[in-house]
Short mmCIF file of C-alpha atoms and ligand atoms in Angstrom, two decimals:
data_model
loop_
_atom_site.label_atom_id
_atom_site.label_comp_id
_atom_site.label_asym_id
_atom_site.label_seq_id
_atom_site.Cartn_x
_atom_site.Cartn_y
_atom_site.Cartn_z
CA MET A 3 -2.01 20.29 13.02
CA THR A 4 1.39 21.45 11.88
CA ASN A 5 3.10 21.49 8.41
CA THR A 6 5.48 18.61 8.55
CA GLN A 7 7.80 16.38 6.70
CA ASN A 8 8.45 14.11 9.42
CA PHE A 9 5.68 11.60 9.76
CA ASP A 10 5.41 9.27 12.71
CA LYS A 11 2.83 7.36 14.72
CA ALA A 12 1.32 10.55 15.86
CA THR A 13 0.68 11.94 12.34
CA GLN A 14 -2.98 12.47 11.89
CA ILE A 15 -4.20 10.34 8.96
CA GLY A 16 -7.01 11.01 6.61
CA PHE A 17 -8.61 8.82 4.01
CA ILE A 18 -10.31 9.91 0.82
CA GLY A 19 -12.17 6.94 -0.73
CA ALA A 20 -14.11 4.74 1.82
CA GLY A 21 -14.11 1.56 -0.10
CA ASN A 22 -12.69 -1.81 0.47
CA VAL A 23 -9.01 -1.09 0.47
CA GLY A 24 -9.29 2.28 2.32
CA GLY A 25 -11.65 0.70 4.96
CA SER A 26 -9.47 -2.25 5.52
CA LEU A 27 -6.18 -0.27 5.80
CA ALA A 28 -7.82 2.20 8.16
CA VAL A 29 -9.06 -0.29 10.53
CA ALA A 30 -5.70 -2.14 10.51
CA MET A 31 -3.93 1.19 11.00
CA SER A 32 -6.16 2.28 13.82
CA ASN A 33 -5.79 -1.12 15.50
CA ALA A 34 -2.03 -0.61 15.35
CA GLY A 35 -2.28 2.77 17.11
CA TYR A 36 -2.21 5.11 14.08
CA PRO A 37 -4.73 8.04 14.55
CA VAL A 38 -7.12 7.76 11.63
CA THR A 39 -9.06 10.83 12.29
CA ALA A 40 -10.87 11.96 8.87
CA VAL A 41 -12.54 10.37 6.09
CA GLY A 42 -14.37 11.60 2.97
CA SER A 43 -15.65 9.75 -0.10
CA ARG A 44 -17.85 10.19 -3.10
CA THR A 45 -20.81 9.59 -1.00
CA PHE A 46 -21.19 10.78 2.52
CA ALA A 47 -22.90 7.49 3.36
CA SER A 48 -19.82 5.59 2.59
CA ALA A 49 -17.64 7.98 4.65
CA GLN A 50 -20.05 7.62 7.63
CA THR A 51 -19.79 3.67 7.53
CA PHE A 52 -16.12 4.00 7.42
CA ALA A 53 -15.87 6.41 10.23
CA GLY A 54 -18.34 4.16 12.22
CA ARG A 55 -15.63 1.39 12.31
CA ILE A 56 -12.86 3.46 13.88
CA SER A 57 -12.89 5.44 17.13
CA ASP A 58 -12.26 9.17 16.90
CA CYS A 59 -12.69 9.29 13.13
CA THR A 60 -15.00 11.91 11.63
CA ALA A 61 -16.68 11.77 8.24
CA TYR A 62 -16.61 14.89 6.09
CA GLU A 63 -18.99 15.59 3.27
CA ASN A 64 -16.45 17.73 1.55
CA ILE A 65 -13.02 16.20 0.76
CA GLN A 66 -11.26 19.48 1.23
CA GLU A 67 -11.92 19.14 5.02
CA VAL A 68 -10.19 15.76 5.13
CA VAL A 69 -7.08 17.42 3.43
CA ASP A 70 -7.21 20.29 5.87
CA ARG A 71 -7.50 18.23 9.01
CA ALA A 72 -5.02 15.45 8.30
CA ASP A 73 -1.24 15.58 8.02
CA PHE A 74 -1.03 12.40 5.77
CA VAL A 75 -3.84 11.58 3.45
CA PHE A 76 -4.39 8.27 1.79
CA ILE A 77 -6.36 8.37 -1.61
CA SER A 78 -7.97 5.12 -1.75
CA THR A 79 -10.57 5.76 -4.37
CA SER A 80 -10.64 3.84 -7.63
CA ASP A 81 -7.49 4.32 -9.87
CA ASP A 82 -9.41 6.61 -12.25
CA ALA A 83 -10.45 9.10 -9.50
CA ILE A 84 -6.94 9.44 -7.93
CA LYS A 85 -5.83 12.28 -10.23
CA THR A 86 -9.26 13.95 -10.27
CA VAL A 87 -9.34 13.99 -6.35
CA CYS A 88 -5.73 15.28 -6.08
CA ASP A 89 -6.47 17.99 -8.66
CA GLN A 90 -9.71 19.07 -6.83
CA VAL A 91 -8.38 19.89 -3.34
CA SER A 92 -5.74 22.36 -2.14
CA TRP A 93 -2.65 20.65 -0.34
CA ARG A 94 -0.15 22.35 2.15
CA GLU A 95 3.50 22.49 2.21
CA GLY A 96 5.12 19.45 3.88
CA GLN A 97 1.74 17.54 3.99
CA GLY A 98 1.82 13.76 2.98
CA VAL A 99 -0.23 12.07 0.41
CA ALA A 100 -0.23 8.52 -0.96
CA HIS A 101 -2.45 6.53 -3.23
CA CYS A 102 -3.14 2.75 -3.01
CA SER A 103 -2.93 1.92 -6.70
CA GLY A 104 -0.60 -0.95 -7.86
CA ALA A 105 -0.44 0.21 -11.42
CA ALA A 106 -0.24 3.97 -11.24
CA SER A 107 3.06 5.57 -10.04
CA VAL A 108 3.40 8.34 -7.73
CA ASP A 109 3.46 10.82 -10.66
CA LEU A 110 -0.48 10.93 -10.57
CA LEU A 111 0.08 12.97 -7.27
CA GLN A 112 1.94 15.73 -9.02
CA PRO A 113 -0.75 18.34 -8.48
CA ALA A 114 -0.15 17.91 -4.63
CA VAL A 115 3.63 17.84 -5.11
CA ASP A 116 3.40 21.21 -7.05
CA GLN A 117 1.73 22.76 -4.01
CA GLY A 118 4.52 21.46 -1.75
CA ALA A 119 3.09 18.15 -0.50
CA VAL A 120 5.33 15.02 -0.34
CA ALA A 121 3.82 12.22 -2.23
CA GLY A 122 4.13 8.29 -2.10
CA ALA A 123 2.34 5.13 -3.07
CA PHE A 124 1.11 2.40 -0.76
CA HIS A 125 0.03 -0.56 -2.29
CA PRO A 126 -1.25 -3.83 -0.64
CA LEU A 127 -0.52 -6.89 -2.92
CA GLN A 128 -3.67 -8.66 -1.91
CA ALA A 129 -7.26 -9.00 -3.21
CA PHE A 130 -9.88 -7.14 -1.28
CA ASN A 131 -13.50 -7.75 -1.65
CA SER A 132 -14.78 -6.47 1.69
CA VAL A 133 -13.50 -4.54 4.79
CA GLU A 134 -14.35 -7.55 7.07
CA ASN A 135 -12.20 -9.97 4.89
CA GLY A 136 -9.64 -7.39 4.03
CA VAL A 137 -8.87 -6.60 7.58
CA LYS A 138 -8.17 -10.30 8.23
CA ALA A 139 -6.17 -10.70 5.01
CA ILE A 140 -3.71 -7.90 5.65
CA PRO A 141 -1.12 -9.79 7.95
CA GLY A 142 1.65 -11.22 5.81
CA VAL A 143 0.76 -9.10 2.76
CA THR A 144 3.50 -7.24 0.76
CA PHE A 145 3.23 -3.66 0.43
CA GLY A 146 4.65 -1.90 -2.59
CA ILE A 147 6.04 1.40 -1.55
CA GLU A 148 7.08 4.44 -3.53
CA GLY A 149 8.20 7.91 -2.27
CA ASN A 150 11.18 9.85 -0.94
CA ASP A 151 13.08 8.75 1.99
CA ALA A 152 10.62 10.36 4.68
CA ILE A 153 7.53 8.97 2.99
CA GLN A 154 9.26 5.55 2.41
CA SER A 155 10.31 5.24 6.14
CA TYR A 156 6.84 6.27 7.37
CA LEU A 157 5.00 3.93 5.03
CA ARG A 158 7.39 1.03 5.66
CA GLY A 159 6.77 1.66 9.47
CA ILE A 160 2.99 1.41 8.80
CA ALA A 161 3.32 -1.81 6.65
CA SER A 162 5.50 -3.47 9.39
CA ASP A 163 3.11 -2.39 12.26
CA ILE A 164 0.02 -3.78 10.58
CA LYS A 165 2.07 -7.09 10.03
CA GLY A 166 2.75 -6.53 6.33
CA ILE A 167 5.93 -6.89 4.50
CA PRO A 168 7.15 -3.44 2.95
CA ILE A 169 9.13 -3.47 -0.35
CA SER A 170 10.44 -0.31 -2.17
CA LEU A 171 9.45 0.19 -5.77
CA ARG A 172 10.83 2.30 -8.51
CA PRO A 173 8.23 4.05 -10.62
CA GLN A 174 9.32 2.32 -13.71
CA ASP A 175 8.93 -1.18 -12.14
CA LYS A 176 5.38 -0.48 -10.95
CA VAL A 177 3.32 -1.78 -13.81
CA LEU A 178 5.13 -5.22 -14.09
CA TYR A 179 4.95 -5.54 -10.36
CA HIS A 180 0.97 -4.98 -10.77
CA VAL A 181 0.90 -7.52 -13.63
CA SER A 182 2.36 -10.12 -11.44
CA GLY A 183 -0.34 -9.27 -8.72
CA VAL A 184 -3.21 -9.58 -11.34
CA LEU A 185 -1.82 -12.78 -12.78
CA MET A 186 -1.74 -14.35 -9.19
CA GLY A 187 -4.89 -12.60 -7.75
CA ASN A 188 -7.27 -11.73 -10.44
CA LEU A 189 -6.42 -14.05 -13.37
CA LEU A 190 -5.84 -17.19 -11.21
CA ALA A 191 -9.50 -16.73 -10.26
CA VAL A 192 -10.27 -16.60 -14.01
CA LEU A 193 -8.18 -19.81 -14.55
CA ALA A 194 -10.14 -21.46 -11.55
CA SER A 195 -13.28 -20.43 -13.14
CA VAL A 196 -12.30 -21.97 -16.51
CA ALA A 197 -11.12 -25.23 -14.68
CA ALA A 198 -14.57 -25.24 -12.81
CA SER A 199 -16.68 -24.46 -16.03
CA MET A 200 -15.15 -27.81 -17.56
CA TRP A 201 -17.32 -29.79 -15.10
CA GLU A 202 -20.37 -28.51 -17.04
CA LYS A 203 -18.97 -30.42 -20.07
CA PHE A 204 -19.17 -33.81 -18.17
CA ASP A 205 -22.60 -33.32 -16.66
CA HIS A 206 -21.79 -31.72 -13.43
CA THR A 207 -22.30 -28.00 -12.26
CA ARG A 208 -19.62 -25.37 -12.15
CA ASP A 209 -20.41 -25.13 -8.40
CA GLU A 210 -19.55 -28.89 -8.10
CA GLY A 211 -16.32 -28.00 -9.88
CA VAL A 212 -15.45 -25.18 -7.64
CA ARG A 213 -15.94 -27.28 -4.59
CA ALA A 214 -13.89 -30.11 -6.04
CA LEU A 215 -11.02 -28.01 -7.47
CA SER A 216 -10.59 -25.19 -4.84
CA PRO A 217 -9.00 -27.43 -2.15
CA MET A 218 -6.22 -27.74 -4.75
CA MET A 219 -5.31 -23.97 -4.47
CA PRO A 220 -4.07 -23.88 -0.88
CA ALA A 221 -2.08 -27.12 -1.46
CA VAL A 222 -0.42 -25.45 -4.57
CA SER A 223 0.22 -22.23 -2.44
CA SER A 224 1.68 -24.17 0.36
CA ASN A 225 4.01 -26.15 -2.07
CA LEU A 226 5.05 -22.90 -3.52
CA ASP A 227 5.60 -21.27 -0.17
CA SER A 228 7.79 -24.39 1.05
CA VAL A 229 9.72 -25.33 -2.01
CA GLY A 230 9.39 -22.48 -4.54
CA VAL A 231 9.78 -22.52 -8.20
CA PRO A 232 10.44 -24.75 -10.13
CA GLN A 233 10.08 -27.54 -7.50
CA ALA A 234 6.36 -26.81 -6.97
CA VAL A 235 5.61 -27.44 -10.62
CA ALA A 236 4.16 -30.92 -11.13
CA GLY A 237 1.87 -32.91 -13.23
CA PRO A 238 1.80 -34.64 -16.63
CA TYR A 239 4.14 -32.12 -18.23
CA VAL A 240 6.84 -32.59 -15.62
CA ARG A 241 6.52 -36.29 -15.96
CA GLY A 242 6.79 -36.05 -19.72
CA ASP A 243 3.58 -37.89 -20.16
CA ILE A 244 3.12 -37.15 -23.77
CA GLY A 245 0.24 -39.72 -24.14
CA THR A 246 -1.84 -37.84 -21.48
CA VAL A 247 -1.04 -34.56 -23.06
CA ARG A 248 -2.41 -35.77 -26.46
CA LYS A 249 -5.63 -37.06 -24.71
CA HIS A 250 -5.98 -33.60 -23.03
CA LEU A 251 -5.60 -31.81 -26.42
CA GLU A 252 -8.06 -34.16 -28.16
CA ALA A 253 -10.72 -33.86 -25.33
CA VAL A 254 -10.22 -30.02 -25.08
CA SER A 255 -10.42 -29.63 -28.85
CA SER A 256 -13.63 -31.56 -29.07
CA SER A 257 -15.52 -30.63 -25.97
CA ALA A 258 -14.12 -27.29 -24.80
CA PRO A 259 -12.55 -25.54 -27.90
CA GLU A 260 -13.08 -22.36 -26.41
CA TYR A 261 -10.41 -23.04 -23.83
CA LEU A 262 -7.91 -24.85 -26.19
CA ALA A 263 -5.78 -21.81 -26.76
CA LEU A 264 -5.47 -21.06 -23.06
CA TYR A 265 -4.56 -24.66 -22.36
CA ILE A 266 -1.88 -24.63 -25.11
CA GLU A 267 -0.19 -21.42 -24.12
CA LEU A 268 -0.13 -22.08 -20.39
CA ALA A 269 1.36 -25.66 -21.09
CA LEU A 270 3.84 -24.17 -23.27
CA VAL A 271 5.08 -21.46 -20.93
CA GLY A 272 5.25 -24.23 -18.20
CA LEU A 273 7.69 -26.43 -20.14
CA PRO A 274 10.88 -24.40 -19.18
CA PHE A 275 9.97 -24.85 -15.47
CA ALA A 276 9.62 -28.51 -15.83
CA VAL A 277 12.96 -28.78 -17.62
CA GLU A 278 14.58 -26.44 -14.96
CA LYS A 279 13.37 -28.71 -12.22
CA GLY A 280 15.37 -31.40 -13.76
CA ALA A 281 12.38 -33.72 -14.15
CA LEU A 282 11.72 -33.19 -17.87
CA ALA A 283 14.48 -33.95 -20.47
CA PRO A 284 14.87 -31.14 -22.94
CA GLU A 285 14.36 -33.53 -25.98
CA ARG A 286 11.02 -34.73 -24.40
CA SER A 287 10.11 -31.16 -23.71
CA GLN A 288 10.75 -30.24 -27.48
CA GLU A 289 8.51 -33.17 -28.53
CA ILE A 290 5.61 -31.99 -26.21
CA LYS A 291 6.18 -28.41 -27.44
CA GLU A 292 5.64 -29.56 -31.07
CA LEU A 293 2.49 -31.60 -30.16
CA LEU A 294 1.05 -28.58 -28.40
CA GLU A 295 1.87 -26.12 -31.20
CA SER A 296 0.41 -28.65 -33.65
CA TYR A 297 -2.94 -27.94 -31.93
CA ARG A 298 -2.74 -24.06 -32.34
CA SER A 299 -5.60 -22.85 -34.47
CA THR A 300 -7.05 -26.30 -35.12
N1 LIG B 20 -9.60 -4.34 -4.42
C1 LIG B 20 -8.22 -4.83 -4.47
O1 LIG B 20 -8.12 -6.03 -4.49
C2 LIG B 20 -7.10 -3.82 -4.32
C3 LIG B 20 -5.88 -4.42 -4.05
C4 LIG B 20 -4.96 -3.39 -3.80
C5 LIG B 20 -4.97 -2.12 -4.31
N2 LIG B 20 -6.27 -1.65 -4.80
C6 LIG B 20 -6.35 -0.25 -5.05
O2 LIG B 20 -7.01 0.43 -3.96
C7 LIG B 20 -7.75 1.41 -4.56
C8 LIG B 20 -9.14 1.31 -4.01
O3 LIG B 20 -9.76 0.12 -4.50
P1 LIG B 20 -10.92 -0.54 -3.98
O4 LIG B 20 -10.95 -1.98 -4.31
O5 LIG B 20 -11.05 -0.30 -2.31
O6 LIG B 20 -12.17 0.23 -4.53
P2 LIG B 20 -13.61 0.44 -3.96
O7 LIG B 20 -13.97 -0.66 -2.90
O8 LIG B 20 -14.38 0.51 -5.31
O9 LIG B 20 -13.54 1.83 -3.22
C9 LIG B 20 -13.28 2.92 -3.89
C10 LIG B 20 -13.98 4.05 -3.15
O10 LIG B 20 -13.50 5.17 -3.68
C11 LIG B 20 -14.54 6.16 -3.66
N3 LIG B 20 -14.57 7.08 -4.79
C12 LIG B 20 -14.63 6.93 -6.11
N4 LIG B 20 -14.44 8.04 -6.83
C13 LIG B 20 -14.36 9.06 -5.90
C14 LIG B 20 -14.20 10.49 -5.97
N5 LIG B 20 -14.26 11.05 -7.12
N6 LIG B 20 -14.06 11.17 -4.77
C15 LIG B 20 -14.07 10.59 -3.60
N7 LIG B 20 -14.31 9.23 -3.55
C16 LIG B 20 -14.33 8.41 -4.66
C17 LIG B 20 -15.89 5.27 -3.66
O11 LIG B 20 -16.87 6.01 -2.96
P3 LIG B 20 -18.29 5.80 -2.63
O12 LIG B 20 -18.30 4.43 -1.82
O13 LIG B 20 -18.57 6.87 -1.65
O14 LIG B 20 -19.09 5.79 -3.83
C18 LIG B 20 -15.53 4.13 -3.07
O15 LIG B 20 -15.87 4.10 -1.71
C19 LIG B 20 -7.59 1.61 -5.95
O16 LIG B 20 -6.60 2.32 -6.32
C20 LIG B 20 -7.08 0.08 -6.26
O17 LIG B 20 -6.31 0.05 -7.52
C21 LIG B 20 -7.39 -2.61 -4.79
#
């Protein structure tokens, strides 16, 4: 092991945090020929499970051993633990370290930088719920990358080699970038949960709602992918069907008032896209806007 600032495909990689993201990235990196050789976690059992998925990877009980043995360390703990972990160990001059958080910037790794390490961030813009699904979900994923030139070049290379799409992020843009991911990944699932829950209001189950509605998601995704915004935006708002909108508002107010505010606000933010598409006249959009606003706090 050497002190180095040039990271390449022979650089020994360590992971601290043996969860869904760390496990998925490590398997993908190892499959792409990167030597993932050391792992540590809060519990030794997690580290052992992680190491068991990768050839020539050793689980360590003490995370300092991971830092001592690897030339580049990915901290893939929960966001709240990144700084604690970084503070807790001793770093070497020229060693590389990156965390996987989308919301936190590289500043969290300042304790390592103060000891001469070079720091970056490597965030996969994808929802991970297991290692098995995560490994399959990596191809095509965008990776938000922060760091100096050496780190960026290394992390961009890894992202490309595991079939992802690297993009560079400035620290000040990181939070909005993460908000966009949470809107699309997490809050879209909340929206789907709300839509499916509506089925309970007309004597069906939420599970039936999920089964009926979820095939719409790949169709919307495919439309977005092929024609983009605003062309993929469709429905009664784009058509200017104010009578249908009124019926929606009456039904939601009386049968699902807990979702009325969500419905109104989403519809309102959608109107400019319908106008931009050229399908909804600005005057009709204004009429719909006034109708929607009249149902606020009713
Ligand atoms: N999940 C996503 O969809 C997603 C997507 C992109 C990026 N990320 C980011 O990826 C990172 C990891 O998320 P995740 O979803 O993989 O979380 P996760 O599945 O909960 O895994 C976190 C891992 O960190 C370990 N850990 C927690 N505190 C620790 C500590 N003090 N010292 C050592 N290890 C510790 C846990 O250890 P034990 O298992 O040993 O208890 C666990 O294995 C986060 O920064 C997150 O923001 C997540």
